[in-house]
PDB file of C-alpha atoms in Angstrom:
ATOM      1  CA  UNK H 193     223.128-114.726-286.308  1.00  0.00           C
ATOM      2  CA  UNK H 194     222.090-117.735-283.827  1.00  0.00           C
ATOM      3  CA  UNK H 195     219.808-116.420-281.042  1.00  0.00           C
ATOM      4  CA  UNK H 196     222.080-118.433-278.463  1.00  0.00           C
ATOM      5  CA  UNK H 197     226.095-118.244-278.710  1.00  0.00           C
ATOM      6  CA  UNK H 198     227.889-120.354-276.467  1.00  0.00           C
ATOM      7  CA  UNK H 199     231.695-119.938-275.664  1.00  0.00           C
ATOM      8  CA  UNK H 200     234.054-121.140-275.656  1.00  0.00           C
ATOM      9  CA  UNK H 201     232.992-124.171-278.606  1.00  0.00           C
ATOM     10  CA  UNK H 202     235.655-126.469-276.708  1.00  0.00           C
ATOM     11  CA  UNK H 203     237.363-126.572-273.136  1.00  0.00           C
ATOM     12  CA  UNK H 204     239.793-128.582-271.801  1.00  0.00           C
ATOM     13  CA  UNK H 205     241.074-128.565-268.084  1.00  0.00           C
ATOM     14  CA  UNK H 206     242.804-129.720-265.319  1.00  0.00           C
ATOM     15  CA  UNK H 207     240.909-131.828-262.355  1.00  0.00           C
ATOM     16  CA  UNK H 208     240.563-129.449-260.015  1.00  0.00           C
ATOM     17  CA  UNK H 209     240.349-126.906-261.857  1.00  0.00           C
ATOM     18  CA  UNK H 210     237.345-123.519-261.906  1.00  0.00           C
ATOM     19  CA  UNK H 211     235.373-123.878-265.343  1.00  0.00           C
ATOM     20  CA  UNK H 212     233.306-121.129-266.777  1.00  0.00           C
ATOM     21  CA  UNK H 213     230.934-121.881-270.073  1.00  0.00           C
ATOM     22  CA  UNK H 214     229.223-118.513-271.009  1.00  0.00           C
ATOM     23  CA  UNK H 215     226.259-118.012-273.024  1.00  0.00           C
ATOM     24  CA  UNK H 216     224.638-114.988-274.973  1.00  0.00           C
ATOM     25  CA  UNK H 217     221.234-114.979-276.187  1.00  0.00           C
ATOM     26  CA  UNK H 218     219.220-112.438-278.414  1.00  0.00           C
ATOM     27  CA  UNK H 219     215.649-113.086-277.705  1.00  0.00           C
ATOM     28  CA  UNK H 220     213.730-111.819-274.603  1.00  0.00           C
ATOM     29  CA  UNK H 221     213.332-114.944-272.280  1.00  0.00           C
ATOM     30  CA  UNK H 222     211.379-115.887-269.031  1.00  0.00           C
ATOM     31  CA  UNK H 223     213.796-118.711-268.210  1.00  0.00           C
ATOM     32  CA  UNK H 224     217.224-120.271-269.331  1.00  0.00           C
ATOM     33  CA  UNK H 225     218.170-124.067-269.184  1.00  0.00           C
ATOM     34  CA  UNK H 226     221.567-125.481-269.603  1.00  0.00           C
ATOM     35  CA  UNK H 227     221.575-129.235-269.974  1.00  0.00           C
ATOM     36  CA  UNK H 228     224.237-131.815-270.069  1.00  0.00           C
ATOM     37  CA  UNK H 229     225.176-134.352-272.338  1.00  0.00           C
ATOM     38  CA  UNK H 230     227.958-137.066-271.450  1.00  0.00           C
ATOM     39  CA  UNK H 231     229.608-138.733-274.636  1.00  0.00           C
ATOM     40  CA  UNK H 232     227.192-141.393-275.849  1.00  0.00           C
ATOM     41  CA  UNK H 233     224.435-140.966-273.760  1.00  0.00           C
ATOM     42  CA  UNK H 234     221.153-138.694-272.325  1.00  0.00           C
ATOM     43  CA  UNK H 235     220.364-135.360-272.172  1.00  0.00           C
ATOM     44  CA  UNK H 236     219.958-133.885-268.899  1.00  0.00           C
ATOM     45  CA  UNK H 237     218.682-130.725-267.817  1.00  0.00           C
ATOM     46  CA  UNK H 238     220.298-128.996-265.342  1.00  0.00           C
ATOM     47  CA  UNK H 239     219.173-125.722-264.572  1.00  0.00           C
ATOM     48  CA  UNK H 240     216.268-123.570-264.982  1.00  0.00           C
ATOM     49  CA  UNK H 241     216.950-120.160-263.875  1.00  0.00           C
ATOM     50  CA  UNK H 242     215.046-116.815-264.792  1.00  0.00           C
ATOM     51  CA  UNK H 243     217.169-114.689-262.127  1.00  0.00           C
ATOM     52  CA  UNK H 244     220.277-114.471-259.948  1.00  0.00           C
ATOM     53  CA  UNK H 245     222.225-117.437-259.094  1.00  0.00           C
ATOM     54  CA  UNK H 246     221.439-121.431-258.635  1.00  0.00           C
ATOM     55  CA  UNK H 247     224.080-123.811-256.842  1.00  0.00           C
ATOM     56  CA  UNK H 248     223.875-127.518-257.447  1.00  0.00           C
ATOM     57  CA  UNK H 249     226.679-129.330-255.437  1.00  0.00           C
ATOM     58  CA  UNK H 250     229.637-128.216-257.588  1.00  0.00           C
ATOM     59  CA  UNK H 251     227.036-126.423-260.442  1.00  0.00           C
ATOM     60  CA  UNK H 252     226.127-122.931-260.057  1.00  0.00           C
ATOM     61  CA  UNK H 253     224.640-121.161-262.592  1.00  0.00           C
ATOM     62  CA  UNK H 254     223.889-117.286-262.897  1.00  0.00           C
ATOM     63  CA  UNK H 255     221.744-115.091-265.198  1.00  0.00           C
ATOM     64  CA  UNK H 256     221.720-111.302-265.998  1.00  0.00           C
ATOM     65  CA  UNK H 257     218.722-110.552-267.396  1.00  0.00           C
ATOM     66  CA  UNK H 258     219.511-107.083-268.503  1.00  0.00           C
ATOM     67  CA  UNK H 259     222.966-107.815-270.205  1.00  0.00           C
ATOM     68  CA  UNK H 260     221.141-111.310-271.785  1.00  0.00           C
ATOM     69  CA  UNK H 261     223.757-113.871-270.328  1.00  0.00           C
ATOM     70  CA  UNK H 262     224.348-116.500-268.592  1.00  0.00           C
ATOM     71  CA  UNK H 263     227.440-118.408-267.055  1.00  0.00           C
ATOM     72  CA  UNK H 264     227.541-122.197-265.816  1.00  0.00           C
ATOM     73  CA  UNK H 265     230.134-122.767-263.265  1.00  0.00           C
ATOM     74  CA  UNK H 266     232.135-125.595-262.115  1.00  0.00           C
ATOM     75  CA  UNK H 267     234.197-126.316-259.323  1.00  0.00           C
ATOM     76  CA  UNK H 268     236.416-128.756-258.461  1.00  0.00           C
ATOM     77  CA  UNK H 269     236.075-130.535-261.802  1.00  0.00           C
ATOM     78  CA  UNK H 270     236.518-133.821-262.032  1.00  0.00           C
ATOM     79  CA  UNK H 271     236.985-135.908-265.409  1.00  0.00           C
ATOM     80  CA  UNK H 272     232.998-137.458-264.645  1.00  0.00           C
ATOM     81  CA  UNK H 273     232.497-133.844-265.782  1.00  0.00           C
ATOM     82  CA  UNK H 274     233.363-134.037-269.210  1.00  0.00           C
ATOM     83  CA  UNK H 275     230.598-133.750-271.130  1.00  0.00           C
ATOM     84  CA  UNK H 276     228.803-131.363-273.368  1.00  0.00           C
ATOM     85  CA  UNK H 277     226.998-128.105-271.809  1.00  0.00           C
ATOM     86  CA  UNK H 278     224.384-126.963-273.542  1.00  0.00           C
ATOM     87  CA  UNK H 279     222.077-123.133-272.912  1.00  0.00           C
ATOM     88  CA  UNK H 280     218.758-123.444-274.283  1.00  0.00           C
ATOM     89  CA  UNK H 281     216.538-120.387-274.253  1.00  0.00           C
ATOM     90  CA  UNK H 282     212.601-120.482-274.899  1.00  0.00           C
ATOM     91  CA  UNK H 283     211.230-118.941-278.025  1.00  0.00           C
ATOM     92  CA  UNK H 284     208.639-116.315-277.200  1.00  0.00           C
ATOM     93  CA  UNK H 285     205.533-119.055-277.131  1.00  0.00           C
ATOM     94  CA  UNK H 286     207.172-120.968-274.307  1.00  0.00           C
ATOM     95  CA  UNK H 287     207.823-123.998-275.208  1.00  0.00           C
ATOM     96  CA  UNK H 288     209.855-124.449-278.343  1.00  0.00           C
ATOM     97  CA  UNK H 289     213.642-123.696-277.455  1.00  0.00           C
ATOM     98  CA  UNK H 290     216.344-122.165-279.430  1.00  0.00           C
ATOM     99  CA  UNK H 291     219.905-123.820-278.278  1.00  0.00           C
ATOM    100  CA  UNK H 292     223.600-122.565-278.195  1.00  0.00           C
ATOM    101  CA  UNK H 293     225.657-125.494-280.054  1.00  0.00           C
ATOM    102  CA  UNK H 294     227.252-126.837-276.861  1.00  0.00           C
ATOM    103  CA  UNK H 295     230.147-126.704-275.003  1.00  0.00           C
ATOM    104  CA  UNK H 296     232.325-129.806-275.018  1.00  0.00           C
ATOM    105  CA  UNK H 297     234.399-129.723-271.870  1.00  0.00           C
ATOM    106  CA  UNK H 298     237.299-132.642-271.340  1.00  0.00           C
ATOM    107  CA  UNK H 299     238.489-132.173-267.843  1.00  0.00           C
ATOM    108  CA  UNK H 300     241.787-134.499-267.409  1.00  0.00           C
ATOM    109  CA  UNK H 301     243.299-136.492-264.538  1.00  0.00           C
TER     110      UNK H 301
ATOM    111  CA  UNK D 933     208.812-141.820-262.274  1.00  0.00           C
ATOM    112  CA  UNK D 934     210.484-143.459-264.986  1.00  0.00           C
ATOM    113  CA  UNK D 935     210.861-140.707-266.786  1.00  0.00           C
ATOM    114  CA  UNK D 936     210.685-140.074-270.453  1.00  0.00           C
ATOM    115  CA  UNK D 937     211.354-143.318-272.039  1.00  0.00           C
ATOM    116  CA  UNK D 938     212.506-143.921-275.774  1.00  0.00           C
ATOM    117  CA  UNK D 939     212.737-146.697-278.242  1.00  0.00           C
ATOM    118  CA  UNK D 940     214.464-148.381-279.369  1.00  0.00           C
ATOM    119  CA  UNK D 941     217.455-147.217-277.755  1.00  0.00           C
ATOM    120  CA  UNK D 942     219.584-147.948-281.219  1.00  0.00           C
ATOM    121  CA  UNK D 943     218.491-148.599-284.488  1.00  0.00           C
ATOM    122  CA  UNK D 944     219.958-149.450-287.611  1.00  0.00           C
ATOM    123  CA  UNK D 945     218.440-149.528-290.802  1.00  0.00           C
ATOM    124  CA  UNK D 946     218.717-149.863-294.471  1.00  0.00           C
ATOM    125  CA  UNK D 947     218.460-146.713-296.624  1.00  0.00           C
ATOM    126  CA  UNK D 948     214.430-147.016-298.112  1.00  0.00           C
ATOM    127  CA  UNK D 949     213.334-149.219-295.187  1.00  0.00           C
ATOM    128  CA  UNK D 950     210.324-147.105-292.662  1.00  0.00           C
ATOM    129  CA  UNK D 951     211.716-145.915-289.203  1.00  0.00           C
ATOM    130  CA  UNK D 952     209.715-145.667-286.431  1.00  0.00           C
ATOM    131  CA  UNK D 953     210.468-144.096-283.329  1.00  0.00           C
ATOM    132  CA  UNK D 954     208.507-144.216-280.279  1.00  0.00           C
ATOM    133  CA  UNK D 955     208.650-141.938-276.959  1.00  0.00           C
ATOM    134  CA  UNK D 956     206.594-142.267-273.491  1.00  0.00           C
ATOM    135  CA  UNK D 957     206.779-138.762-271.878  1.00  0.00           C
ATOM    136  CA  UNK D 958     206.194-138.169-268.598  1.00  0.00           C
ATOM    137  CA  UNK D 959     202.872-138.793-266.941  1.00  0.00           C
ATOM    138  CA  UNK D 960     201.034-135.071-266.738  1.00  0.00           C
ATOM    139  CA  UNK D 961     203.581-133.301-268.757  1.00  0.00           C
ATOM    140  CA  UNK D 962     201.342-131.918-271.381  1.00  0.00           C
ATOM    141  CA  UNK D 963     203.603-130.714-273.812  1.00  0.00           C
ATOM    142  CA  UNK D 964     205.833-133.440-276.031  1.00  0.00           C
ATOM    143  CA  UNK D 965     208.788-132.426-278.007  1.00  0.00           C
ATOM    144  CA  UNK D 966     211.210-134.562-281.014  1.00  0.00           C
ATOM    145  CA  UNK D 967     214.308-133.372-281.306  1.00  0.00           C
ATOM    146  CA  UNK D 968     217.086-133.715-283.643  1.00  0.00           C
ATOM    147  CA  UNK D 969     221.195-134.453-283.039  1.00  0.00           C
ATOM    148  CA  UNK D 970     223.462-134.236-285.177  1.00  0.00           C
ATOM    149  CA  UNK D 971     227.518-133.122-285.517  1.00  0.00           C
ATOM    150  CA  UNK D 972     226.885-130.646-288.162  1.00  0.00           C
ATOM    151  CA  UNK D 973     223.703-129.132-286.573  1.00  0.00           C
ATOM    152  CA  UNK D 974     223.813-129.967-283.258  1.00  0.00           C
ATOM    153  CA  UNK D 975     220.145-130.208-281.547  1.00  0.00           C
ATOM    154  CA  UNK D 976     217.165-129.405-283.755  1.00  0.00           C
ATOM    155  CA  UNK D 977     213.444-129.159-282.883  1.00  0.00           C
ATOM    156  CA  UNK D 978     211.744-130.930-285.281  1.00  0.00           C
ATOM    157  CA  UNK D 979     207.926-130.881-284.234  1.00  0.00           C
ATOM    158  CA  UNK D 980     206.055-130.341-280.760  1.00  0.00           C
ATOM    159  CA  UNK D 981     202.585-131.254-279.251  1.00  0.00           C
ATOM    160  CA  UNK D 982     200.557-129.969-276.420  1.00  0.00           C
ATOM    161  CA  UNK D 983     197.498-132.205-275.337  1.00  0.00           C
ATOM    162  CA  UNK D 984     198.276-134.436-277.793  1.00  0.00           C
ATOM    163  CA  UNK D 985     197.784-131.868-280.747  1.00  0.00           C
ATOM    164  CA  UNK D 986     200.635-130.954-283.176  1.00  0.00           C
ATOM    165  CA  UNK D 987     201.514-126.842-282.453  1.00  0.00           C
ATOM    166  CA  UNK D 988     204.437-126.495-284.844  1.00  0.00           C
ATOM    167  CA  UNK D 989     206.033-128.938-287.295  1.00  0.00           C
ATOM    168  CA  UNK D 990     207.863-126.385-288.765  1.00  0.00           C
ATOM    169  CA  UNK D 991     211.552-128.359-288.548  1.00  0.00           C
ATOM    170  CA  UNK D 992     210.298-131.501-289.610  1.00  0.00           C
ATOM    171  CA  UNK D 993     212.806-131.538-292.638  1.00  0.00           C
ATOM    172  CA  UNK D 994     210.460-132.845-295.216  1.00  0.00           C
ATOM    173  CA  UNK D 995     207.560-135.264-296.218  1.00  0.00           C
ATOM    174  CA  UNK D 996     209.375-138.065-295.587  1.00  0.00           C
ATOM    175  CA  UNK D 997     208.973-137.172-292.113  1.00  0.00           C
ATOM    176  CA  UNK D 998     205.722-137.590-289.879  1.00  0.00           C
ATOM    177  CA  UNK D 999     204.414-137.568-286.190  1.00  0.00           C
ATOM    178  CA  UNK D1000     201.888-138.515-284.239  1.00  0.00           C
ATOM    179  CA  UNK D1001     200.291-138.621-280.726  1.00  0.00           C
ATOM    180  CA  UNK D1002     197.353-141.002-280.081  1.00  0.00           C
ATOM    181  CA  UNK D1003     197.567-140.559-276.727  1.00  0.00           C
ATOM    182  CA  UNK D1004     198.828-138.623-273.479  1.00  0.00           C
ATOM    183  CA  UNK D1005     201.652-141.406-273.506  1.00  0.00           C
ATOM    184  CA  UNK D1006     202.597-142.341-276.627  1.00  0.00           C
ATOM    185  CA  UNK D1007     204.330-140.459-279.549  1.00  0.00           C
ATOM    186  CA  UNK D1008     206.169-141.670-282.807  1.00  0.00           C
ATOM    187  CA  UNK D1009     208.612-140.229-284.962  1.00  0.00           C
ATOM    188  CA  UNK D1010     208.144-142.270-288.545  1.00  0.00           C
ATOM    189  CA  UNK D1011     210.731-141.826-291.486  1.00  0.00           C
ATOM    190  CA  UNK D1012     209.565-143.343-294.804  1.00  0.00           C
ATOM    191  CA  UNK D1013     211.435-143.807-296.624  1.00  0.00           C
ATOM    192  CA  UNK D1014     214.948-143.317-294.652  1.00  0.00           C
ATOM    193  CA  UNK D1015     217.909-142.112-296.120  1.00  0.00           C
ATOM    194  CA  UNK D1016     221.742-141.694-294.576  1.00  0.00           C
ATOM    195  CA  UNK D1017     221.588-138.322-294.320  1.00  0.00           C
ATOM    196  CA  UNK D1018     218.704-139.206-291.286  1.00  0.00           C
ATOM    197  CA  UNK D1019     221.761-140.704-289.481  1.00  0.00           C
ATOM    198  CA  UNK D1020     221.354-138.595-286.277  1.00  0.00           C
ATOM    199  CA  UNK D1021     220.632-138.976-282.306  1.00  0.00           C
ATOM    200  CA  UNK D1022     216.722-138.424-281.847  1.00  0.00           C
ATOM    201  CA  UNK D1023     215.620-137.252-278.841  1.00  0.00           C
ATOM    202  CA  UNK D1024     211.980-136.678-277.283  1.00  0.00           C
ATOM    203  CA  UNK D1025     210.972-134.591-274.395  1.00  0.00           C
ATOM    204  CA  UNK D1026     208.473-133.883-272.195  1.00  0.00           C
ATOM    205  CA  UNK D1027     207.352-130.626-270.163  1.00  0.00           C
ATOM    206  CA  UNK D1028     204.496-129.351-268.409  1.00  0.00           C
ATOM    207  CA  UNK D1029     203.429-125.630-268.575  1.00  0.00           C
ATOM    208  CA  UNK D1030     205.610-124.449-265.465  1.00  0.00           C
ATOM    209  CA  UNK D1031     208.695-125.041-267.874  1.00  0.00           C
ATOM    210  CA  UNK D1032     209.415-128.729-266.150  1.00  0.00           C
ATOM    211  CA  UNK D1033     211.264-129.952-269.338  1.00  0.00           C
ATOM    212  CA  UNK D1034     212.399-133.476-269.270  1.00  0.00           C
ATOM    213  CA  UNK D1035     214.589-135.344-272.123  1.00  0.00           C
ATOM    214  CA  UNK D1036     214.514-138.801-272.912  1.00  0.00           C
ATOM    215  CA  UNK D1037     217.926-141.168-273.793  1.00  0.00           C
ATOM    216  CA  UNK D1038     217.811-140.743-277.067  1.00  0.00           C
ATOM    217  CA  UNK D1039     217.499-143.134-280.101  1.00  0.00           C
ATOM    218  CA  UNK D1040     220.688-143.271-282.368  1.00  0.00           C
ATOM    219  CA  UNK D1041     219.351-144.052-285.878  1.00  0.00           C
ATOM    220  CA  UNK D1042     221.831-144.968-288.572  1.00  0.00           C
ATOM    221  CA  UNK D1043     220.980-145.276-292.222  1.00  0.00           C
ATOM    222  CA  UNK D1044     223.474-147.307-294.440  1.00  0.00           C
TER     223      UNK D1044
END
């Protein structure tokens, strides 16, 4: 069993459309990242969040600690969104990370 | 900030030849991380310093694999010999202790 799940694997919407990308994890955590990843290119983190709720112009991502999940949110997507959304959760040292297998979202015209 | 900053951003190479990757982290960030990319396995630590000293190489996938950090800004990733199954995206990044966590652009590497 992975320590991170992601769902769904793949997602593909309308522009304009609401988008949720949930992740599960397993191990206790002080923090969870989800990073982006456009086709080709960089890595880019996009959230650290160890409680509640972050917003990040059409980003917003939430934790429950308790239940051990997170969502990422986005509204209003636009196709500049596809890319692939990845959770990341750090191992009980700190600093190594155990990662869900992405989320490759295709939002069309 | 530049941020971190990888090289070369591509690289192609013949199966046997030496690889060597090379990574500037972020200035301060004392912790250093390579990761792995690939389709089947998606993103894989492979080894991480902090103050320039290994901590864990425990997904380097074997000998043919090594690291090093000389310095605060300088890391390598070295693969001698290569083979095609080393065909991957390579990432390093950088972090300080307050979980800053920074990733570089990435080298694709592919071995024919």
């Amino acid at each position: 069993k992975n320590e991170v799940e992601q769902s769904p694997q793949n997602l593909t919407a309308q522009e304009g459309e609401f988008i949720t990308i949930n992740c599960s994890y397993s191990v206790g955590i002080s923090a969870l990242h989800w990073l982006q990843q456009h086709p080709g290119g960089g890595i880019v983190s996009l959230f650290m969040l160890s409680s509640g709720k972050k917003k990040h112009g059409r980003l917003i991502a939430t934790i429950n600690i308790q239940e051990k999940h997170s969502s990422l949110h986005i509204t209003a997507s636009h196709p500049r969104d596809s890319a692939v959304y990845i959770c990341a959760v750090p191992h009980n040292t700190g600093n190594q990370f155990y990662f869900g297998t992405g989320t490759s979202l295709t939002v069309i015209p | 900030d530049a941020g971190v900053i990888q090289s070369p951003r591509h690289e192609v190479t013949e199966m046997g030849q030496e690889v060597t990757l090379r990574c500037k982290p972020i200035s301060g960030h004392d912790y250093l991380f390579w990761y792995r990319q690939t389709m089947m396995r998606g993103l894989e630590l492979l080894i991480y310093f902090n103050n320039n000293v290994p901590i864990d190489d425990s997904g380097m996938p074997e000998d043919r694999f090594s690291a090093k950090m000389p310095n605060a800004s300088f890391s390598t990733l070295k693969i001698q010999p290569s083979e095609p199954r080393d065909s991957a995206v390579y990432f390093c990044a950088s972090s300080d202790t307050n979980y800053g966590y920074t990733f570089g652009s990435g080298t694709r590497l592919t071995v024919v």
